[in-house]
Short mmCIF file of C-alpha atoms in Angstrom, two decimals:
data_model
loop_
_atom_site.label_atom_id
_atom_site.label_comp_id
_atom_site.label_asym_id
_atom_site.label_seq_id
_atom_site.Cartn_x
_atom_site.Cartn_y
_atom_site.Cartn_z
CA MET A 1 -3.47 -53.33 2.35
CA ILE A 2 -2.54 -50.72 4.96
CA LYS A 3 0.74 -50.03 3.20
CA LYS A 4 -1.06 -49.67 -0.13
CA ILE A 5 -3.59 -47.20 1.29
CA THR A 6 -0.82 -45.20 2.96
CA PHE A 7 1.19 -45.10 -0.26
CA THR A 8 -1.86 -44.03 -2.24
CA PHE A 9 -2.64 -41.27 0.27
CA LEU A 10 0.90 -39.95 0.28
CA PHE A 11 1.10 -40.11 -3.52
CA GLY A 12 -2.12 -38.10 -3.65
CA LEU A 13 -0.63 -35.43 -1.39
CA PHE A 14 2.46 -35.31 -3.59
CA VAL A 15 0.39 -34.82 -6.73
CA LEU A 16 -1.73 -32.13 -5.01
CA ALA A 17 1.37 -30.25 -3.87
CA LYS A 18 2.84 -30.50 -7.37
CA VAL A 19 -0.35 -29.17 -8.95
CA GLU A 20 -0.47 -26.25 -6.48
CA ALA A 21 3.16 -25.42 -7.26
CA GLN A 22 2.41 -25.50 -10.98
CA ASP A 23 -0.56 -23.20 -10.42
CA ILE A 24 1.43 -20.57 -8.52
CA ASN A 25 4.19 -20.77 -11.13
CA THR A 26 1.59 -20.35 -13.85
CA LEU A 27 0.35 -17.22 -12.05
CA LYS A 28 3.87 -15.84 -11.85
CA GLN A 29 4.39 -16.58 -15.55
CA ALA A 30 1.17 -14.73 -16.40
CA ILE A 31 2.31 -11.75 -14.33
CA ASN A 32 5.66 -11.70 -16.12
CA GLU A 33 3.79 -11.67 -19.43
CA VAL A 34 1.94 -8.53 -18.31
CA ILE A 35 5.24 -6.86 -17.44
CA ASP A 36 7.21 -8.11 -20.44
CA GLY A 37 8.01 -5.46 -23.03
CA LYS A 38 7.00 -2.55 -20.82
CA SER A 39 9.38 0.37 -20.50
CA ALA A 40 9.20 0.32 -16.71
CA THR A 41 10.53 -1.37 -13.59
CA VAL A 42 7.67 -3.26 -12.00
CA GLY A 43 7.80 -4.70 -8.49
CA VAL A 44 5.14 -7.23 -7.49
CA ALA A 45 4.47 -9.02 -4.21
CA ILE A 46 1.40 -11.24 -3.76
CA TRP A 47 0.84 -13.26 -0.60
CA GLY A 48 -2.03 -15.65 -0.01
CA ASN A 49 -3.07 -17.43 3.18
CA LYS A 50 -0.81 -20.43 2.56
CA PRO A 51 2.99 -20.25 2.86
CA GLU A 52 3.39 -21.60 -0.68
CA ASP A 53 1.06 -18.95 -2.11
CA LYS A 54 3.67 -16.23 -2.44
CA ILE A 55 4.94 -14.46 -5.53
CA SER A 56 7.66 -11.85 -5.72
CA VAL A 57 8.91 -10.08 -8.83
CA ASN A 58 11.70 -7.55 -8.27
CA GLY A 59 10.76 -8.00 -4.63
CA SER A 60 14.00 -6.64 -3.18
CA LYS A 61 14.35 -3.55 -5.39
CA HIS A 62 14.25 -0.14 -3.67
CA LEU A 63 11.31 1.64 -5.31
CA PRO A 64 9.91 5.10 -4.55
CA MET A 65 6.76 5.02 -2.42
CA GLN A 66 5.28 8.45 -3.03
CA SER A 67 1.97 8.61 -1.10
CA VAL A 68 2.01 4.94 -0.14
CA TYR A 69 3.97 6.10 2.90
CA LYS A 70 0.85 7.83 4.23
CA PHE A 71 -0.24 4.36 5.34
CA HIS A 72 3.00 4.02 7.31
CA LEU A 73 2.46 7.49 8.76
CA ALA A 74 -1.08 6.62 9.87
CA LEU A 75 0.23 3.54 11.70
CA ALA A 76 2.68 5.75 13.62
CA VAL A 77 -0.06 8.26 14.45
CA LEU A 78 -2.34 5.53 15.79
CA HIS A 79 0.51 4.11 17.85
CA GLN A 80 0.80 7.48 19.60
CA VAL A 81 -2.99 7.57 20.00
CA ASP A 82 -2.85 4.20 21.75
CA GLN A 83 -0.02 5.48 23.95
CA GLY A 84 -2.20 8.40 25.05
CA LYS A 85 0.07 11.01 23.45
CA LEU A 86 -2.62 11.90 20.92
CA SER A 87 -6.39 11.55 20.67
CA LEU A 88 -8.49 11.05 17.56
CA ASP A 89 -10.95 13.56 19.02
CA GLN A 90 -8.42 16.36 19.56
CA GLU A 91 -8.74 19.45 17.41
CA ILE A 92 -5.93 20.24 15.00
CA SER A 93 -5.46 23.85 13.85
CA ILE A 94 -4.28 24.39 10.29
CA ASP A 95 -3.88 28.08 9.46
CA LYS A 96 -4.22 29.88 6.15
CA SER A 97 -0.48 30.36 5.67
CA PHE A 98 0.09 26.61 5.94
CA MET A 99 -2.61 26.00 3.34
CA GLU A 100 -1.04 28.55 0.99
CA THR A 101 2.34 26.83 1.23
CA TYR A 102 0.74 23.76 -0.32
CA GLN A 103 -1.21 25.52 -3.06
CA HIS A 104 0.81 23.71 -5.75
CA LEU A 105 0.21 20.26 -4.23
CA TRP A 106 -2.79 17.94 -4.20
CA SER A 107 -4.99 18.68 -1.19
CA PRO A 108 -8.77 18.30 -1.03
CA LEU A 109 -8.42 19.64 2.52
CA ARG A 110 -6.89 22.91 1.30
CA LYS A 111 -9.42 23.14 -1.50
CA LYS A 112 -12.30 22.86 0.97
CA PHE A 113 -10.75 25.09 3.65
CA PRO A 114 -8.42 27.59 1.87
CA ASP A 115 -8.53 30.02 4.82
CA GLY A 116 -7.58 27.38 7.39
CA VAL A 117 -9.59 25.08 9.63
CA GLU A 118 -9.97 23.54 13.09
CA ILE A 119 -10.44 19.84 12.46
CA SER A 120 -10.26 16.62 14.46
CA LEU A 121 -7.21 14.38 14.24
CA ALA A 122 -9.49 11.59 13.01
CA GLU A 123 -10.52 13.72 10.04
CA VAL A 124 -6.93 14.67 9.23
CA VAL A 125 -6.00 10.96 9.13
CA ARG A 126 -9.05 10.26 6.95
CA TYR A 127 -8.14 13.00 4.46
CA THR A 128 -4.50 11.90 4.43
CA VAL A 129 -5.15 8.23 3.75
CA ALA A 130 -8.48 8.03 1.91
CA TRP A 131 -7.85 11.13 -0.24
CA SER A 132 -4.02 11.11 -0.17
CA ASP A 133 -4.04 14.69 1.10
CA ASN A 134 -0.61 16.37 1.20
CA VAL A 135 -1.55 19.07 3.70
CA GLY A 136 -2.91 16.45 6.07
CA CYS A 137 0.18 14.31 5.54
CA ASP A 138 2.68 16.96 6.59
CA VAL A 139 0.49 18.12 9.49
CA LEU A 140 0.64 14.54 10.78
CA PHE A 141 4.41 14.31 10.26
CA GLU A 142 4.84 17.45 12.39
CA LEU A 143 2.44 16.12 15.00
CA VAL A 144 4.25 12.81 15.58
CA GLY A 145 7.73 14.38 15.60
CA GLY A 146 8.93 14.15 12.00
CA THR A 147 9.74 11.61 9.33
CA GLU A 148 12.53 10.03 11.38
CA VAL A 149 10.03 9.07 14.09
CA VAL A 150 7.85 7.30 11.51
CA HIS A 151 10.89 5.65 9.89
CA ASP A 152 12.09 4.31 13.25
CA TYR A 153 8.62 3.14 14.26
CA ILE A 154 8.14 1.09 11.08
CA HIS A 155 11.59 -0.44 11.59
CA SER A 156 10.63 -1.30 15.18
CA LEU A 157 7.81 -3.44 13.77
CA GLY A 158 10.42 -5.57 12.00
CA VAL A 159 9.99 -3.99 8.57
CA LYS A 160 13.53 -3.01 7.64
CA ASP A 161 13.57 -2.61 3.85
CA ILE A 162 12.12 0.87 3.90
CA ALA A 163 13.27 4.47 4.26
CA ILE A 164 11.16 7.50 5.16
CA LYS A 165 13.21 10.70 5.05
CA TYR A 166 11.18 13.59 3.67
CA PRO A 167 7.67 15.03 4.06
CA GLU A 168 5.56 15.82 1.01
CA ILE A 169 6.58 19.50 0.78
CA VAL A 170 10.24 18.47 0.40
CA MET A 171 9.69 15.32 -1.63
CA GLN A 172 7.66 17.15 -4.27
CA ASP A 173 10.19 19.99 -4.59
CA LYS A 174 12.77 18.09 -6.65
CA TRP A 175 12.19 14.99 -8.76
CA HIS A 176 15.08 12.91 -7.43
CA ILE A 177 14.05 13.25 -3.78
CA GLN A 178 11.17 10.81 -4.17
CA TYR A 179 13.73 7.99 -4.49
CA GLU A 180 14.88 8.67 -0.93
CA ASN A 181 11.46 7.59 0.38
CA TRP A 182 11.60 3.98 -0.74
CA THR A 183 10.41 0.50 0.09
CA THR A 184 10.55 -2.94 -1.44
CA VAL A 185 7.27 -4.54 -2.45
CA ASP A 186 8.05 -7.45 -0.12
CA ALA A 187 8.37 -5.01 2.78
CA ALA A 188 5.11 -3.34 1.76
CA ASN A 189 3.32 -6.70 1.95
CA GLN A 190 5.03 -7.47 5.24
CA LEU A 191 3.65 -4.27 6.75
CA LEU A 192 0.16 -4.94 5.36
CA GLN A 193 0.23 -8.36 7.01
CA ILE A 194 1.49 -7.01 10.35
CA PHE A 195 -1.27 -4.43 10.34
CA HIS A 196 -4.09 -6.71 9.25
CA GLU A 197 -3.27 -9.59 11.59
CA ASN A 198 -2.50 -7.18 14.46
CA LYS A 199 -0.97 -9.94 16.54
CA GLY A 200 -0.43 -9.02 20.16
CA ASN A 201 -2.67 -5.97 19.68
CA THR A 202 0.09 -3.83 18.20
CA TRP A 203 -2.72 -1.31 17.76
CA SER A 204 -5.88 -1.17 19.85
CA ASP A 205 -9.00 -2.68 18.31
CA GLU A 206 -10.45 0.81 17.95
CA SER A 207 -7.39 2.17 16.13
CA HIS A 208 -7.08 -0.95 13.98
CA GLN A 209 -10.69 -0.91 12.83
CA PHE A 210 -10.57 2.86 12.31
CA LEU A 211 -7.68 2.64 9.85
CA LEU A 212 -8.92 -0.55 8.18
CA GLN A 213 -12.20 1.16 7.35
CA ILE A 214 -10.40 4.22 5.98
CA LEU A 215 -8.31 1.96 3.72
CA LYS A 216 -11.50 0.32 2.48
CA ASP A 217 -12.94 3.78 1.79
CA THR A 218 -9.87 5.01 -0.14
CA GLN A 219 -11.01 7.20 -3.02
CA THR A 220 -7.83 7.26 -5.13
CA GLY A 221 -6.53 4.71 -7.63
CA LYS A 222 -9.84 3.24 -8.77
CA LYS A 223 -8.21 2.02 -12.01
CA ARG A 224 -5.42 0.15 -10.23
CA ILE A 225 -5.99 -2.84 -7.91
CA ARG A 226 -9.74 -2.33 -8.11
CA GLY A 227 -9.70 -1.74 -11.89
CA PHE A 228 -10.73 -5.17 -13.22
CA LEU A 229 -12.15 -6.72 -10.04
CA PRO A 230 -15.90 -7.27 -9.51
CA ALA A 231 -17.50 -4.01 -8.37
CA SER A 232 -18.57 -5.54 -5.06
CA THR A 233 -15.00 -6.51 -4.09
CA VAL A 234 -13.77 -5.09 -0.79
CA VAL A 235 -10.24 -3.72 -1.09
CA ALA A 236 -8.35 -1.97 1.72
CA HIS A 237 -5.60 -0.10 -0.10
CA LYS A 238 -3.28 2.89 -0.45
CA THR A 239 -1.93 4.50 -3.60
CA GLY A 240 1.12 6.49 -4.62
CA TYR A 241 1.70 8.62 -7.71
CA SER A 242 4.55 10.85 -8.87
CA GLY A 243 3.17 12.31 -12.06
CA LYS A 244 5.54 12.65 -15.03
CA ASN A 245 8.67 14.72 -15.40
CA GLU A 246 9.62 16.82 -18.45
CA GLU A 247 10.98 13.74 -20.23
CA GLY A 248 7.67 11.91 -19.77
CA LEU A 249 9.03 9.57 -17.08
CA SER A 250 6.74 8.37 -14.28
CA GLY A 251 8.69 7.83 -11.08
CA ALA A 252 5.93 5.93 -9.32
CA VAL A 253 2.46 4.57 -9.99
CA ASN A 254 1.80 2.38 -6.97
CA ASN A 255 -0.89 0.51 -5.11
CA ILE A 256 -0.72 -1.73 -2.04
CA GLY A 257 -3.69 -3.43 -0.46
CA ILE A 258 -5.63 -6.29 1.05
CA VAL A 259 -8.14 -7.88 -1.32
CA PHE A 260 -11.01 -9.72 0.34
CA LEU A 261 -12.47 -12.73 -1.48
CA PRO A 262 -16.11 -13.91 -1.47
CA ASP A 263 -15.26 -16.90 0.75
CA GLY A 264 -13.92 -14.66 3.52
CA THR A 265 -10.23 -15.20 2.75
CA TYR A 266 -7.93 -12.49 1.44
CA PHE A 267 -4.58 -11.83 -0.15
CA TYR A 268 -1.99 -9.07 0.14
CA ILE A 269 -0.78 -7.34 -2.98
CA SER A 270 1.76 -4.60 -3.67
CA VAL A 271 2.50 -3.45 -7.21
CA PHE A 272 4.90 -0.59 -7.89
CA VAL A 273 5.42 0.69 -11.45
CA SER A 274 8.59 2.76 -11.37
CA ASP A 275 10.67 4.71 -13.89
CA SER A 276 8.05 4.13 -16.55
CA MET A 277 7.88 5.69 -20.00
CA GLU A 278 4.44 4.17 -20.52
CA THR A 279 1.25 6.23 -20.39
CA ASP A 280 -0.62 6.68 -17.12
CA ASP A 281 -3.38 4.43 -18.43
CA THR A 282 -0.89 1.68 -19.23
CA ASN A 283 0.81 1.98 -15.85
CA GLN A 284 -2.53 1.65 -14.07
CA GLU A 285 -3.59 -1.21 -16.31
CA ILE A 286 -0.44 -3.14 -15.39
CA ILE A 287 -1.55 -3.01 -11.75
CA ALA A 288 -5.17 -3.82 -12.58
CA ARG A 289 -4.29 -6.83 -14.74
CA ILE A 290 -1.93 -8.25 -12.12
CA ALA A 291 -4.56 -7.84 -9.40
CA LYS A 292 -7.16 -9.59 -11.58
CA LEU A 293 -4.79 -12.49 -12.24
CA ALA A 294 -4.28 -12.85 -8.47
CA TRP A 295 -8.03 -12.61 -7.87
CA ASP A 296 -8.72 -15.37 -10.38
CA TYR A 297 -6.03 -17.59 -8.86
CA PHE A 298 -7.15 -17.25 -5.25
CA ASN A 299 -10.84 -17.25 -6.08
CA ASP A 300 -10.58 -20.49 -8.06
#
């Protein structure tokens, strides 16, 4: 009798594991159906709370980040805050000439303060991440010591499949330069996980909660990860976007984030749509549909 019960129990575990594997494979198949036929390279990484709940499509491809790297930059800034080199309360001076240099780039900060401004470091980080501000981004790069400092810091966290070489003012000057600031989607998820779990207090609780809230308040990319999710869903995320070149090619339409489920669990997701000849709406819909498929899988 004992042997029979044991066998039945183990057989049940085997069947459960097999069903879970089929489910995750079904999810991956559905994601591939979204991508199939699109004139684009799409990288997808989705990680749930269980080791077996991981999906990677083109996970090792080097894809341009565009403004996704502002998340990486914010992590480096907060590291220096925790070291005492910087303070979120300190005033940062941005003069009119600096603003004028960025008049051709996206910057709500420049639009609001065209003649320059004295503003706290906390607000510069908020503009940079939540609004993807290019003025704020390059001010922060200068403040921490340049792109190489950020590149080396991210590598020191164990995230190696990434390169950060150029600030926004250089990256946006010539189309091909964006490809020098690259990551893999697997590395993007790895960094999201390192940040969110914050094991060993890599960042102080204050710094960690500060950035997490900014990511939740991000105002860009509402048609991407958030696009088809219930309106009440909490998503901590960062976007990247290249626009189109003269041939109609989109270098990057990206979104990485942490999606929080109603039961208190969450999953990490990074979707990069690169070298796409599709419309902007289609590129964003690819991300939105993949995120909804993941939501349905983990919420079931």
